[in-house]
Coordinates of C-alpha atoms in Angstrom, one line a residue:
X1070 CA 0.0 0.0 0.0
X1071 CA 3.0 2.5 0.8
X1072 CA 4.2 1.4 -2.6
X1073 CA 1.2 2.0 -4.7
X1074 CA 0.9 5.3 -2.8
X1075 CA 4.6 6.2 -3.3
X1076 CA 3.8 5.4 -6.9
X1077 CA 0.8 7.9 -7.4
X1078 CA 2.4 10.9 -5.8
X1079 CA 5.4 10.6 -7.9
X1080 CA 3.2 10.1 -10.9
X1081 CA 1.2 13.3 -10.1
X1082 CA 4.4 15.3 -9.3
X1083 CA 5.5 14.2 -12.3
X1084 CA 2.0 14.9 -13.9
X1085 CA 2.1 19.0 -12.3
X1086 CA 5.8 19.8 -13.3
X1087 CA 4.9 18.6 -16.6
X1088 CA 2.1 21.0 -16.9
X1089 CA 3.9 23.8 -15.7
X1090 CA 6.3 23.5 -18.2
X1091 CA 3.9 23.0 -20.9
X1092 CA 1.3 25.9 -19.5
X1093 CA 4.3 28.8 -20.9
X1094 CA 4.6 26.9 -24.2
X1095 CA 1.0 26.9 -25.4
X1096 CA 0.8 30.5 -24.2
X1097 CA 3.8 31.3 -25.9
X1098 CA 2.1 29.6 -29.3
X1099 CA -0.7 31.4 -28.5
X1100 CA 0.8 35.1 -29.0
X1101 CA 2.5 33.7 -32.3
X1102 CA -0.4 32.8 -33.5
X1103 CA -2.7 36.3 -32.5
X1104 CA -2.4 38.2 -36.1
X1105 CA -0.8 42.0 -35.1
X1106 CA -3.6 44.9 -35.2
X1107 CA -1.4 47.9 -36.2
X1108 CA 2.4 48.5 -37.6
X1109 CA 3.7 49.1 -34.1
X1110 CA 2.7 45.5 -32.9
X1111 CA 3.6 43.9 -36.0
X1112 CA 7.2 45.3 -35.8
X1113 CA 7.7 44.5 -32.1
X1114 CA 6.9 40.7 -33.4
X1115 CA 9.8 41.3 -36.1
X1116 CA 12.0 42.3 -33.3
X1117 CA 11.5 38.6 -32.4
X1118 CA 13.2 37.0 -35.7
X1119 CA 16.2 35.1 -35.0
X1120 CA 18.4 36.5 -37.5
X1121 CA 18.6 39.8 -39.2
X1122 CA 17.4 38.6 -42.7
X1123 CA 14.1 37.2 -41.3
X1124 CA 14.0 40.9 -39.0
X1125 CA 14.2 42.9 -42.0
X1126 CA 11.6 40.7 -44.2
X1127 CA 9.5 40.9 -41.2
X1128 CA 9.6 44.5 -41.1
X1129 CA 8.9 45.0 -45.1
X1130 CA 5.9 42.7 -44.5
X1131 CA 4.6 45.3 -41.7
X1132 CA 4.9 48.0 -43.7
X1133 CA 3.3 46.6 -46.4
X1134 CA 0.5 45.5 -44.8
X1135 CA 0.1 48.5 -42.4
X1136 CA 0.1 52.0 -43.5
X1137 CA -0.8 54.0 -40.3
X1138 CA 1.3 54.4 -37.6
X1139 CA 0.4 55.4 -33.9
X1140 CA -0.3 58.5 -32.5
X1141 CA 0.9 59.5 -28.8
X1142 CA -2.8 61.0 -28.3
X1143 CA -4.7 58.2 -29.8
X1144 CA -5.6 57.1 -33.7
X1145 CA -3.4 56.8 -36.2
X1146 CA -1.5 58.8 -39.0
X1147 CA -0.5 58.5 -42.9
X1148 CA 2.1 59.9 -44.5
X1149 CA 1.5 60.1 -48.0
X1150 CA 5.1 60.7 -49.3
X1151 CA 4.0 61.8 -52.5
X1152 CA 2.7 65.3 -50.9
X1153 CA 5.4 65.2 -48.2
X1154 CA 2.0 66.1 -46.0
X1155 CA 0.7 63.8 -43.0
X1156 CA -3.5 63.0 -42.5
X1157 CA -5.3 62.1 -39.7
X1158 CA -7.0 58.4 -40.4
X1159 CA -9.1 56.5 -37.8
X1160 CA -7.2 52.7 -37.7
X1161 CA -4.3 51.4 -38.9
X1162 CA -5.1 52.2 -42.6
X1163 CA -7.4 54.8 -44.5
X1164 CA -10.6 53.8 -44.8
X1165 CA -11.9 54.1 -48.7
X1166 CA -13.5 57.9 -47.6
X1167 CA -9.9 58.5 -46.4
X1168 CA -8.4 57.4 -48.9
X1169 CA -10.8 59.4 -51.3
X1170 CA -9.9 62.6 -49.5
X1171 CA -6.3 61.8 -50.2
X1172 CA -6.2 61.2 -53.3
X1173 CA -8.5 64.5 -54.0
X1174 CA -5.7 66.2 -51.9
X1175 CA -2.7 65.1 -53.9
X1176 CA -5.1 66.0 -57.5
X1177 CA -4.9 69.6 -56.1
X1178 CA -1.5 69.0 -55.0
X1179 CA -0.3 68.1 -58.3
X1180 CA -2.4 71.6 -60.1
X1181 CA -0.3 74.1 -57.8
X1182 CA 2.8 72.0 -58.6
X1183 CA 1.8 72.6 -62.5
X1184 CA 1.4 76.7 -61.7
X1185 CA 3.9 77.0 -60.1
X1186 CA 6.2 75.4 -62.3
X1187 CA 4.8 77.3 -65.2
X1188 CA 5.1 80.5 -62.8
X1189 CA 8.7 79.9 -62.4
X1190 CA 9.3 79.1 -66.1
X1191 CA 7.4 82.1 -67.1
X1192 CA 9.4 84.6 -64.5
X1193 CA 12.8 82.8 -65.8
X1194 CA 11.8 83.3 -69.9
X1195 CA 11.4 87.2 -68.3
X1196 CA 14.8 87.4 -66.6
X1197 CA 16.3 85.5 -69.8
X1198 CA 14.6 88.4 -71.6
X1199 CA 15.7 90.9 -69.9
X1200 CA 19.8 89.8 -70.2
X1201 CA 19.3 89.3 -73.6
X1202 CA 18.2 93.2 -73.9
X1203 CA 20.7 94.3 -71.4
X1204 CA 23.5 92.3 -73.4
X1205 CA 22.1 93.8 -76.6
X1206 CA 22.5 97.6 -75.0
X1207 CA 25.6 96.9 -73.8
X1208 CA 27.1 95.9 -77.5
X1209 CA 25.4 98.7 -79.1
X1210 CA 27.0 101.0 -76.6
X1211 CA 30.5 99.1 -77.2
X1212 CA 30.1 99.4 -81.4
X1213 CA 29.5 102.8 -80.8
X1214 CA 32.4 103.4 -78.5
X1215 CA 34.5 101.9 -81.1
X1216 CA 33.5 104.0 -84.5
X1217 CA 35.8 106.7 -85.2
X1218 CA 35.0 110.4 -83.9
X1219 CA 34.5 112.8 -87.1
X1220 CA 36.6 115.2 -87.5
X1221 CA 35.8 118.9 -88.2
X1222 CA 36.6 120.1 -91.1
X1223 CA 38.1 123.3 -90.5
X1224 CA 37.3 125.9 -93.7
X1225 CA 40.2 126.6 -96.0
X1226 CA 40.0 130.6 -96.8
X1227 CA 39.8 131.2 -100.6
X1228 CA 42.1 134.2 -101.5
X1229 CA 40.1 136.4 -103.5
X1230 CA 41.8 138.4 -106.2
X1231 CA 42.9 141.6 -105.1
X1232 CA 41.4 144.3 -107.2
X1233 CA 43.5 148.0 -107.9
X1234 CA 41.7 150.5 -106.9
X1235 CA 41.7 154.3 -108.1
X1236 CA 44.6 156.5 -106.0
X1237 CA 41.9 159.1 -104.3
X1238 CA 42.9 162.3 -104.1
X1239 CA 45.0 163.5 -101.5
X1240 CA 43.5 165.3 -98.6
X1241 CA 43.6 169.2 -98.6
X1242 CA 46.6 169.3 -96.2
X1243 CA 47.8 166.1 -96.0
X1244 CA 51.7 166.1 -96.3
X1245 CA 52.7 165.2 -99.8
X1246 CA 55.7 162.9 -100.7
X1247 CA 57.6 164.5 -103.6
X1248 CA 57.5 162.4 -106.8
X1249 CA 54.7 160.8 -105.8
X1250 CA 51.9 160.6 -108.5
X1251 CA 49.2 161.9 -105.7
X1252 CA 51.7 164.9 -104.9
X1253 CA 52.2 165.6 -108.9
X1254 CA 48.8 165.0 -109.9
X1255 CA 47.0 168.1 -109.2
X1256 CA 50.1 170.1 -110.8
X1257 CA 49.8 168.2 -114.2
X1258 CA 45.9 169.2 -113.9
X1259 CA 46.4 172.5 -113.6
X1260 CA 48.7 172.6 -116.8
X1261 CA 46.2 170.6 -118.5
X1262 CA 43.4 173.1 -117.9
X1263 CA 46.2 176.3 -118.9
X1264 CA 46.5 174.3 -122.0
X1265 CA 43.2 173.6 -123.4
X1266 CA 42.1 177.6 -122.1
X1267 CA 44.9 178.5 -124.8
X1268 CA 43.8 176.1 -127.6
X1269 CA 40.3 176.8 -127.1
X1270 CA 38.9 179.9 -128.6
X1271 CA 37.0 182.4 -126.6
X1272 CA 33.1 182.9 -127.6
X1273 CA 32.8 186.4 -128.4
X1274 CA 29.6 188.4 -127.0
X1275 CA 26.6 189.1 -129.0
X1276 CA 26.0 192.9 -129.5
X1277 CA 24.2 194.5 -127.0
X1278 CA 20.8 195.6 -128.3
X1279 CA 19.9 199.4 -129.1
X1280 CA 17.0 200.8 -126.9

């Protein structure tokens, strides 16, 4: 009876250890087998690989599958890389209204990306504009630096031919040079009147009437 009684005991000590070393297992399968809710989860699981290959699968598979991540307030956040902007989504990934609204936001996103670019293109085609002109001036103002300055012509006097003109008279009192022709002029006059008073005849007078 002792025996049989030893027996048992052993057989349920045996029985609990083995129980409490299988209770942690099937717990342990247990969490492996709970599919992760949100990116956060499924990466601390990836933590968990037992090499670095299977980590860094692990982690491509989480963010494939999840494209929120956490917020410290509560609900989740996407980034949509595409409009380097962040929106606010309820769960771990946008919902098809969400993702709606997203894509409407990157459609706008994508019109002011087109103005602006054809802003920018437009103000550069003005400041290529304006060199061009300002290059233009600048060799116009350069050709002209370069052309020759005219000379003036300075006029070249024409000497005129001198014409004689007629001795005048000498002034009544003017000092007369002797052998000059205005000193022997008026002489030679004065013979040439004596002369023709002698070689003219005198009129004679008509008879005087009788009263």
């Amino acid at each position: 009876m002792l025996y049989v009684f030893a027996s048992r005991r052993a057989a349920l000590v045996v029985a609990a250890a083995g129980f409490f070393l299988l209770t942690p297992l099937h717990a342990h399968a247990q969490w492996w087998k709970r599919a992760p809710v949100d990116f956060e989860e499924c990466a601390d699981a990836a933590e968990k690989a037992a090499n670095k290959t299977e980590k860094t699968a692990a982690l491509a598979g989480c963010n494939a599958k999840f494209a929120g991540r956490r917020k410290a307030g509560g609900g989740y956040s996407y980034y949509d890389f595409l409009q380097d902007r962040t929106f606010d989504i309820a769960g771990p990934n946008p919902t098809p209204e969400e993702q709606k609204k997203i894509d409407e936001s990157y459609t706008a996103y994508l019109a002011n990306q087109r103005r602006s670019n054809e802003a920018a293109q437009a103000a550069a085609r003005e400041q290529q504009e304006q060199q061009a002109q300002k290059l233009q001036q600048v060799a116009l103002r350069t050709e002209v630096e370069r052309l020759p300055v005219p000379v003036a012509r300075v006029p070249v006097p024409v000497e005129r031919p001198k014409v004689q003109q007629a001795a005048s008279p000498r002034p009544k009192g003017a000092p007369c040079t002797k052998g000059s022709f205005s000193c022997e002029w008026p002489r030679l006059s004065e013979s040439l009147n004596d002369l023709k008073k002698l070689f003219s005849p005198t009129p004679s007078k008509p008879p005087a009437k009788k009263g």
